[in-house]
Tab-separated table of N, CA and C in Angstrom:
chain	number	residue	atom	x	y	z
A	54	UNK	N	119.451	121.546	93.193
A	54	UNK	CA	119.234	120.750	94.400
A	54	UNK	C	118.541	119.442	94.017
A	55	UNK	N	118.940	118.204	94.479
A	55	UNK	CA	118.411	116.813	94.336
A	55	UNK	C	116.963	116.878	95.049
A	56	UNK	N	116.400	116.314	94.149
A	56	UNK	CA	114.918	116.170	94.394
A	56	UNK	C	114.923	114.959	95.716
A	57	UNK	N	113.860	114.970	96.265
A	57	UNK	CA	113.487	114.001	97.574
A	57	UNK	C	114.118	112.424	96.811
A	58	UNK	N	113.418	112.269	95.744
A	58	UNK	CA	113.503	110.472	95.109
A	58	UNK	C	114.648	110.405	94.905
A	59	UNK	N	115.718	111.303	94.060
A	59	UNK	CA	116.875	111.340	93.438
A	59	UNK	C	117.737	111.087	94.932
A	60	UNK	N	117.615	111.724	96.218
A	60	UNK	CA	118.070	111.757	97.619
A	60	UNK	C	117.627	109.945	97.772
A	61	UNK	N	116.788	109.762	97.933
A	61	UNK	CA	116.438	108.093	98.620
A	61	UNK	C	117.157	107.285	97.096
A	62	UNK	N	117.195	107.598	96.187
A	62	UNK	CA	118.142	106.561	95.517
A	62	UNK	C	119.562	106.687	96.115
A	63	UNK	N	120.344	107.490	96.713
A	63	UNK	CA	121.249	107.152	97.220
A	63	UNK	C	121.150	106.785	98.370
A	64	UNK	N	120.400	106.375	98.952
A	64	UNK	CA	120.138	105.601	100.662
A	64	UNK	C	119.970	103.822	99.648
A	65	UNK	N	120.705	103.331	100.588
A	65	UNK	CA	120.689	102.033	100.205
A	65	UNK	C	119.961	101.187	102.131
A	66	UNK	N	118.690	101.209	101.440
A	66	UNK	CA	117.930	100.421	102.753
A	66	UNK	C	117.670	101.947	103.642
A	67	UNK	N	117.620	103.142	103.275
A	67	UNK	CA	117.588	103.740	103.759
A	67	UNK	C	118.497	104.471	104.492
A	68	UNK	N	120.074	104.039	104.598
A	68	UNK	CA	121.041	104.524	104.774
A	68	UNK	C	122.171	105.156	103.678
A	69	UNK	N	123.093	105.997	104.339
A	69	UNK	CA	123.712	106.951	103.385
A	69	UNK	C	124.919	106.452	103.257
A	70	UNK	N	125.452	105.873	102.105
A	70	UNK	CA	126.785	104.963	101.815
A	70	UNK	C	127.370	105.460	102.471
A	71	UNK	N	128.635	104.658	102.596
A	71	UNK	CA	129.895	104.856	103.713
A	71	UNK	C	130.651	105.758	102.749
A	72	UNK	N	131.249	106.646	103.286
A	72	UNK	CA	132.148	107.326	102.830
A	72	UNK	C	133.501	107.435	103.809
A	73	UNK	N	134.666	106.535	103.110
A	73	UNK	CA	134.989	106.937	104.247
A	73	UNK	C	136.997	107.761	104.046
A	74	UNK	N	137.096	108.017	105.081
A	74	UNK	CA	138.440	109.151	105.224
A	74	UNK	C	139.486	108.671	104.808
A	75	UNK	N	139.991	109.902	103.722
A	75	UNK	CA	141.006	109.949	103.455
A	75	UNK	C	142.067	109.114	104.502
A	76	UNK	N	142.720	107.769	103.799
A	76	UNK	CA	143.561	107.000	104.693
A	76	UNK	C	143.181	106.262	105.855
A	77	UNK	N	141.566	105.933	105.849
A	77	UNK	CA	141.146	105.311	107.056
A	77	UNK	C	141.130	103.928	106.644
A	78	UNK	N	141.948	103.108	107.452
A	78	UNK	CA	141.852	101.507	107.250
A	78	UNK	C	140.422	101.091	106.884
A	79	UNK	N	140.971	99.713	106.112
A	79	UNK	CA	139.772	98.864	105.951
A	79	UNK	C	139.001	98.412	106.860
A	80	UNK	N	137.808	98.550	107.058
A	80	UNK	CA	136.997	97.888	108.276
A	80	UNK	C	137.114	98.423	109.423
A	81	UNK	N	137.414	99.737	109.091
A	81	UNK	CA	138.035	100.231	110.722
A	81	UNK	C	136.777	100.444	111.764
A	82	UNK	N	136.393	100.845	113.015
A	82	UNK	CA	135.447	100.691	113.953
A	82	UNK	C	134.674	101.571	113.304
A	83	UNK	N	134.626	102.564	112.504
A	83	UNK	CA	133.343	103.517	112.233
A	83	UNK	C	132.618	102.553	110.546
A	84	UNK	N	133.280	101.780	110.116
A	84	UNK	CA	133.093	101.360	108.864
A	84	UNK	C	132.069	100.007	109.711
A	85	UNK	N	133.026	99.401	110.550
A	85	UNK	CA	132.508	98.055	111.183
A	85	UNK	C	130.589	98.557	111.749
A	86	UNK	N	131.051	99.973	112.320
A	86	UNK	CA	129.397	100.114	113.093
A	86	UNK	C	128.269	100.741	112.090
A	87	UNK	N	128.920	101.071	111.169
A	87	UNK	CA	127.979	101.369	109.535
A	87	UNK	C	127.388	100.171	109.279
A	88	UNK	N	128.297	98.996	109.138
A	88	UNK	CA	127.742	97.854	108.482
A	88	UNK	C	126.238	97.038	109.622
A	89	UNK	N	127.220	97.185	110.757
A	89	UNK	CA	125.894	96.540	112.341
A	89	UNK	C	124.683	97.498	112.544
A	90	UNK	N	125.059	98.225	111.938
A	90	UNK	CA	123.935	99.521	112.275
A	90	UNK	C	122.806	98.947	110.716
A	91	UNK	N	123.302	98.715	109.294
A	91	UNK	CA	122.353	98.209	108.485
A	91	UNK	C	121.885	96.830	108.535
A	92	UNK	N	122.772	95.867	109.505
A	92	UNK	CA	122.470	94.649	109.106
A	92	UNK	C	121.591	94.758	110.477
A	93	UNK	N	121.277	95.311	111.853
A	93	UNK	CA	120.509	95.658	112.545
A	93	UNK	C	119.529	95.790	112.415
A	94	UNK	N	119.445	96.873	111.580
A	94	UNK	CA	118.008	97.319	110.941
A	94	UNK	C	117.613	96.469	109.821
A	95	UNK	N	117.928	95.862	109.375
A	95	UNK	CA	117.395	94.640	108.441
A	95	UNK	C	116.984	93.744	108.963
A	96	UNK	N	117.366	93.346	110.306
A	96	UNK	CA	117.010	92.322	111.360
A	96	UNK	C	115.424	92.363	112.038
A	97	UNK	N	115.574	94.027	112.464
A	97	UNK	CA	114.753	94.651	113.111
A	97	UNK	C	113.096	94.519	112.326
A	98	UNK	N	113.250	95.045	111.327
A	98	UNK	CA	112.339	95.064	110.159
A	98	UNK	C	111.908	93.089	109.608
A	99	UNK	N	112.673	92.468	109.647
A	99	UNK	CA	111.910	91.161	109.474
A	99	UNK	C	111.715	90.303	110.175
A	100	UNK	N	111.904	90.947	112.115
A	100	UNK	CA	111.371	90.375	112.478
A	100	UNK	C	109.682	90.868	113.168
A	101	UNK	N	109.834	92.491	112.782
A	101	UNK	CA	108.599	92.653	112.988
A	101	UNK	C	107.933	92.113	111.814
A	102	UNK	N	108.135	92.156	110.329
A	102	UNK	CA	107.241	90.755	109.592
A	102	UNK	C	106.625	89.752	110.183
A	103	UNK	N	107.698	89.214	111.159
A	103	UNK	CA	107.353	87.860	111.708
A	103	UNK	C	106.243	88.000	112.672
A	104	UNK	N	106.371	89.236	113.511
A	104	UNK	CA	105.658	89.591	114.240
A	104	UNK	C	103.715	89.946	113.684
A	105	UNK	N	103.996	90.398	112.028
A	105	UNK	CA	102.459	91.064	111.707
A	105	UNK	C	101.648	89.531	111.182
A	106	UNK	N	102.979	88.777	110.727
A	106	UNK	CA	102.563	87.591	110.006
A	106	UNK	C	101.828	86.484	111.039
A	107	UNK	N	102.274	86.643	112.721
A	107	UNK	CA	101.509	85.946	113.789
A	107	UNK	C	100.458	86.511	113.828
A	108	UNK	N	100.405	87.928	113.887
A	108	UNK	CA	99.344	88.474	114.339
A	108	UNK	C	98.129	88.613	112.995
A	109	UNK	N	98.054	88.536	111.981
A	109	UNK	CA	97.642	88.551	110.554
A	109	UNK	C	97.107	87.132	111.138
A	110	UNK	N	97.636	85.864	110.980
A	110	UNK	CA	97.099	84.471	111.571
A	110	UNK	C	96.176	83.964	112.008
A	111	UNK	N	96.425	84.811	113.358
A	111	UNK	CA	95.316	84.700	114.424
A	111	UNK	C	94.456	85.543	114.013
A	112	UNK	N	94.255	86.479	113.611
A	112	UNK	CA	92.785	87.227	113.054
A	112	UNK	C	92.162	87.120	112.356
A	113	UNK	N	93.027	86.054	111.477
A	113	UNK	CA	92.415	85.961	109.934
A	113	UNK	C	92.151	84.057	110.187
A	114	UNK	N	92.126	83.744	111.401
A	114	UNK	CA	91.768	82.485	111.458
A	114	UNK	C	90.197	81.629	111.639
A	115	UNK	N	89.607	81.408	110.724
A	115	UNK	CA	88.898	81.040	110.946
A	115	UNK	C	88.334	79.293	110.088
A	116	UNK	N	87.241	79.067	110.583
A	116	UNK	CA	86.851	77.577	110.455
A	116	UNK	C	85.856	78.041	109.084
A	117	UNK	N	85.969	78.268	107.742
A	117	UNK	CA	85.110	78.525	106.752
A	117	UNK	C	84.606	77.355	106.214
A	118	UNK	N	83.022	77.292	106.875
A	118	UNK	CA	82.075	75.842	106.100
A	118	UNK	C	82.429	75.541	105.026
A	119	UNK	N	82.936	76.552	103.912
A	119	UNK	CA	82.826	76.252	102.362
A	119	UNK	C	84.301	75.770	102.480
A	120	UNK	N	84.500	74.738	102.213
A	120	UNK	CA	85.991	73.816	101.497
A	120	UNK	C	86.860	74.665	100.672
A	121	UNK	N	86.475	75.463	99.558
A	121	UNK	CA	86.901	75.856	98.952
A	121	UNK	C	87.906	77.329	99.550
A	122	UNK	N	86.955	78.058	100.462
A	122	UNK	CA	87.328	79.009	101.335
A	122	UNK	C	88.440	78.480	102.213
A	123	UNK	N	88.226	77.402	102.985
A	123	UNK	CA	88.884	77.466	103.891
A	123	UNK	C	90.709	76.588	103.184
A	124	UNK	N	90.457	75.758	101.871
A	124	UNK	CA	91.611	75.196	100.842
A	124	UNK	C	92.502	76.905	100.961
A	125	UNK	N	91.612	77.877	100.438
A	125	UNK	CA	92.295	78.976	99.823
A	125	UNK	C	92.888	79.486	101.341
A	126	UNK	N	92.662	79.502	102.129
A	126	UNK	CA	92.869	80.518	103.521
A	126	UNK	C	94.238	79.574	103.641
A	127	UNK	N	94.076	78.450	103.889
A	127	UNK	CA	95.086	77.396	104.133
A	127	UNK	C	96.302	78.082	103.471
A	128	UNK	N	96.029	77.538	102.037
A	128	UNK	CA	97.143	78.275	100.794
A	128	UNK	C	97.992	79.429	101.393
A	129	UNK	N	97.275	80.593	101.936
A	129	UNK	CA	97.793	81.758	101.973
A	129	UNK	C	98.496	81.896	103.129
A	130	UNK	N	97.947	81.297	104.616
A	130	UNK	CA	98.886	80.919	105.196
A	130	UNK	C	100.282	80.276	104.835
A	131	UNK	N	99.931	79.185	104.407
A	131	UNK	CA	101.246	78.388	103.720
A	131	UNK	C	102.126	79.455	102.775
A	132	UNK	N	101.944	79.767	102.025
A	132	UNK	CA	102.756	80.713	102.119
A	132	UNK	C	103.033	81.738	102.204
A	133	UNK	N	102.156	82.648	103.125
A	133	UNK	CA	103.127	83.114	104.107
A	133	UNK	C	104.431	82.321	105.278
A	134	UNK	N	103.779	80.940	105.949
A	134	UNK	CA	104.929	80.354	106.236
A	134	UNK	C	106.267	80.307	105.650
A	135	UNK	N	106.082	79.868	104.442
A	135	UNK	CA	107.409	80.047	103.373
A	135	UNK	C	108.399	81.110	103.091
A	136	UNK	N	107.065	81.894	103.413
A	136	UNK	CA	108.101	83.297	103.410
A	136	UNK	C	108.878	83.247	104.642
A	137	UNK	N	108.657	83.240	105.455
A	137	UNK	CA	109.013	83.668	106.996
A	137	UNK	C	109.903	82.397	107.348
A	138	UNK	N	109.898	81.352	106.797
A	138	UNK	CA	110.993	80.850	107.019
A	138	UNK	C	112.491	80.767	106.503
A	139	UNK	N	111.726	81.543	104.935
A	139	UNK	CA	113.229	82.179	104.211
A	139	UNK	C	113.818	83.766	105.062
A	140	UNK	N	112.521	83.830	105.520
A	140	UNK	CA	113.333	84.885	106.635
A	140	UNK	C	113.846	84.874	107.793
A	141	UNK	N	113.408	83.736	108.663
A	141	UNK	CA	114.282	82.814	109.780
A	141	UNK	C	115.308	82.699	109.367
A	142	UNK	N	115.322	82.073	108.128
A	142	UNK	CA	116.988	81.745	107.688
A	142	UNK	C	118.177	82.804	107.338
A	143	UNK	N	117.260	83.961	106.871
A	143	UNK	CA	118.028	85.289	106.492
A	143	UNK	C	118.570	85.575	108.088
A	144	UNK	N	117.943	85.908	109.064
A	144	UNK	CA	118.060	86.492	110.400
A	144	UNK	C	119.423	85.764	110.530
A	145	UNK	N	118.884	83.996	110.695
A	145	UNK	CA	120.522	83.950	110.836
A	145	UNK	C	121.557	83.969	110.535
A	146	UNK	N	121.662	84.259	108.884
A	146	UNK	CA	122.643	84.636	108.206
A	146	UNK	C	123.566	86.046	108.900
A	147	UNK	N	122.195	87.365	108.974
A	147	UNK	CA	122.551	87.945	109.787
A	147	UNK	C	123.635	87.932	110.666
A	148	UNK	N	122.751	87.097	112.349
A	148	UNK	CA	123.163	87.484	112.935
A	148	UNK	C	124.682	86.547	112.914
A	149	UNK	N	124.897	85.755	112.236
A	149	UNK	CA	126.239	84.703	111.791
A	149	UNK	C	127.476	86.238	111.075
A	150	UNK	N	126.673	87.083	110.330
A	150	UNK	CA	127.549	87.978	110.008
A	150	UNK	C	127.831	88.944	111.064
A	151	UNK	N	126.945	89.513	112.051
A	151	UNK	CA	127.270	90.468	112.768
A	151	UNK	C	128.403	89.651	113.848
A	152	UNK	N	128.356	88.503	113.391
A	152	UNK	CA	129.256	88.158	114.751
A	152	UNK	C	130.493	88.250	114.119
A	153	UNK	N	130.981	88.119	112.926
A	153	UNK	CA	132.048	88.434	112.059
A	153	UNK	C	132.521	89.436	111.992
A	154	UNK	N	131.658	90.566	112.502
A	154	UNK	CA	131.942	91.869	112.673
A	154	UNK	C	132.751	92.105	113.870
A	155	UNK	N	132.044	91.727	114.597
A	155	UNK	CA	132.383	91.483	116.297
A	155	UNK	C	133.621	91.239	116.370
A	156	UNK	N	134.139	89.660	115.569
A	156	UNK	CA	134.929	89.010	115.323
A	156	UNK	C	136.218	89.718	114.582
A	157	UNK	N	135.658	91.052	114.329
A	157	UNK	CA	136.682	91.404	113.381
A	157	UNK	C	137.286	90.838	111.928
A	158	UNK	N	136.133	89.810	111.392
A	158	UNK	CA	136.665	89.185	110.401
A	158	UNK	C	135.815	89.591	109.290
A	159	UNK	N	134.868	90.134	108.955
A	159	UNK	CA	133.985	90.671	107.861
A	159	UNK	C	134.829	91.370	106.565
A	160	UNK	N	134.370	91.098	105.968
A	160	UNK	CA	134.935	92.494	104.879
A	160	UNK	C	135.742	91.784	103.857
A	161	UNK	N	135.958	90.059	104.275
A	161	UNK	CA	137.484	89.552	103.646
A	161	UNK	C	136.745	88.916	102.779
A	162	UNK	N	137.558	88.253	101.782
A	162	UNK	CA	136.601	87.032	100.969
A	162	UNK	C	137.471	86.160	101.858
A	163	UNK	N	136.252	85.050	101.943
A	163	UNK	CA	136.294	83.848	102.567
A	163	UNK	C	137.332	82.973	102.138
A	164	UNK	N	137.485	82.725	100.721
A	164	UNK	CA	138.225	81.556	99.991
A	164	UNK	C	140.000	82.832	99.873
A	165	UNK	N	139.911	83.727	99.459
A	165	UNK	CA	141.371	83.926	99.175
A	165	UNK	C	141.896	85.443	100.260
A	166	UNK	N	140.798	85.673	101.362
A	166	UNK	CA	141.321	86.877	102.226
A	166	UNK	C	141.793	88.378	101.210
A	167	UNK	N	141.078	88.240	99.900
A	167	UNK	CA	141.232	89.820	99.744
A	167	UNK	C	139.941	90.496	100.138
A	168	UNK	N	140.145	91.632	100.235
A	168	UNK	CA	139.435	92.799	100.991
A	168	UNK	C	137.907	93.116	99.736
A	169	UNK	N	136.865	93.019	100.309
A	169	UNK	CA	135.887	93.327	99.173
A	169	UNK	C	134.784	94.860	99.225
A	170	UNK	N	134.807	94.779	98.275
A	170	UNK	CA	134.256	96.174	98.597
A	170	UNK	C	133.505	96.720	99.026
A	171	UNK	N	133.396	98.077	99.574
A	171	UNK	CA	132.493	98.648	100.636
A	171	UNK	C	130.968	98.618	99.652
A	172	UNK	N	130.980	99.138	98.516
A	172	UNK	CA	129.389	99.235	97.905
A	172	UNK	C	129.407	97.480	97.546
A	173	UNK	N	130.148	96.892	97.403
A	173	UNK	CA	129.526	95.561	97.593
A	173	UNK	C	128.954	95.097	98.578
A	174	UNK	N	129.599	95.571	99.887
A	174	UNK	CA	129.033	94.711	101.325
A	174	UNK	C	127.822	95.412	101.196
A	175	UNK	N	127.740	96.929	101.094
A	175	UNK	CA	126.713	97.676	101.470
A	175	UNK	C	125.216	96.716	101.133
């Protein structure tokens, strides 16, 4: 029997690769709601980031007499900003892909329309 760790190495983000049926089209509606269901939860998860990173902010805001303190507090804000705006930008990558889904167009390569693979998208 697979040990607990050996089990979460096959969860990718915490989900259990697609497997899918003998002769079931590419991208078909259960493949399409595998993919919205991880890119969901990837959504979900950075934007509560965004959410601890406001709230982290405001608590951790303060006016420190010493220059040096308040240079460093600055810093760490800043980047955290940085982060969170490479994650603004991820979200909308996102949600630009889930609409491709929607769209029925996911799954293709862009430049020559062949079909790419499922542990790749994963």
């Amino acid at each position: 029997m697979p040990t607990p760790e050996k089990q979460q190495n096959h969860l990718i983000g915490g989900f259990e690769p697609y497997v899918a049926t003998k002769g079931e089209e590419y991208m078909s509606e259960p493949m399409r709601a595998h993919f919205t269901k991880i890119l969901n939860k990837w959504k979900q998860d950075l934007m509560q980031e965004v959410d601890r990173t406001v709230d982290h902010m405001k608590d951790e805001a303060a006016n420190f007499p010493d220059p040096a303190d308040r240079a460093s507090q600055e810093e760490e804000f800043s980047l955290e900003l940085r982060a969170r705006d490479r994650e603004r930008k991820l979200i909308k990558k996102i949600d630009k892909t889930l609409q491709l889904i929607k769209d029925e167009e996911y799954g293709w390569c862009e430049s020559c329309g062949v079909e790419i693979g499922i542990r790749r998208l994963e």
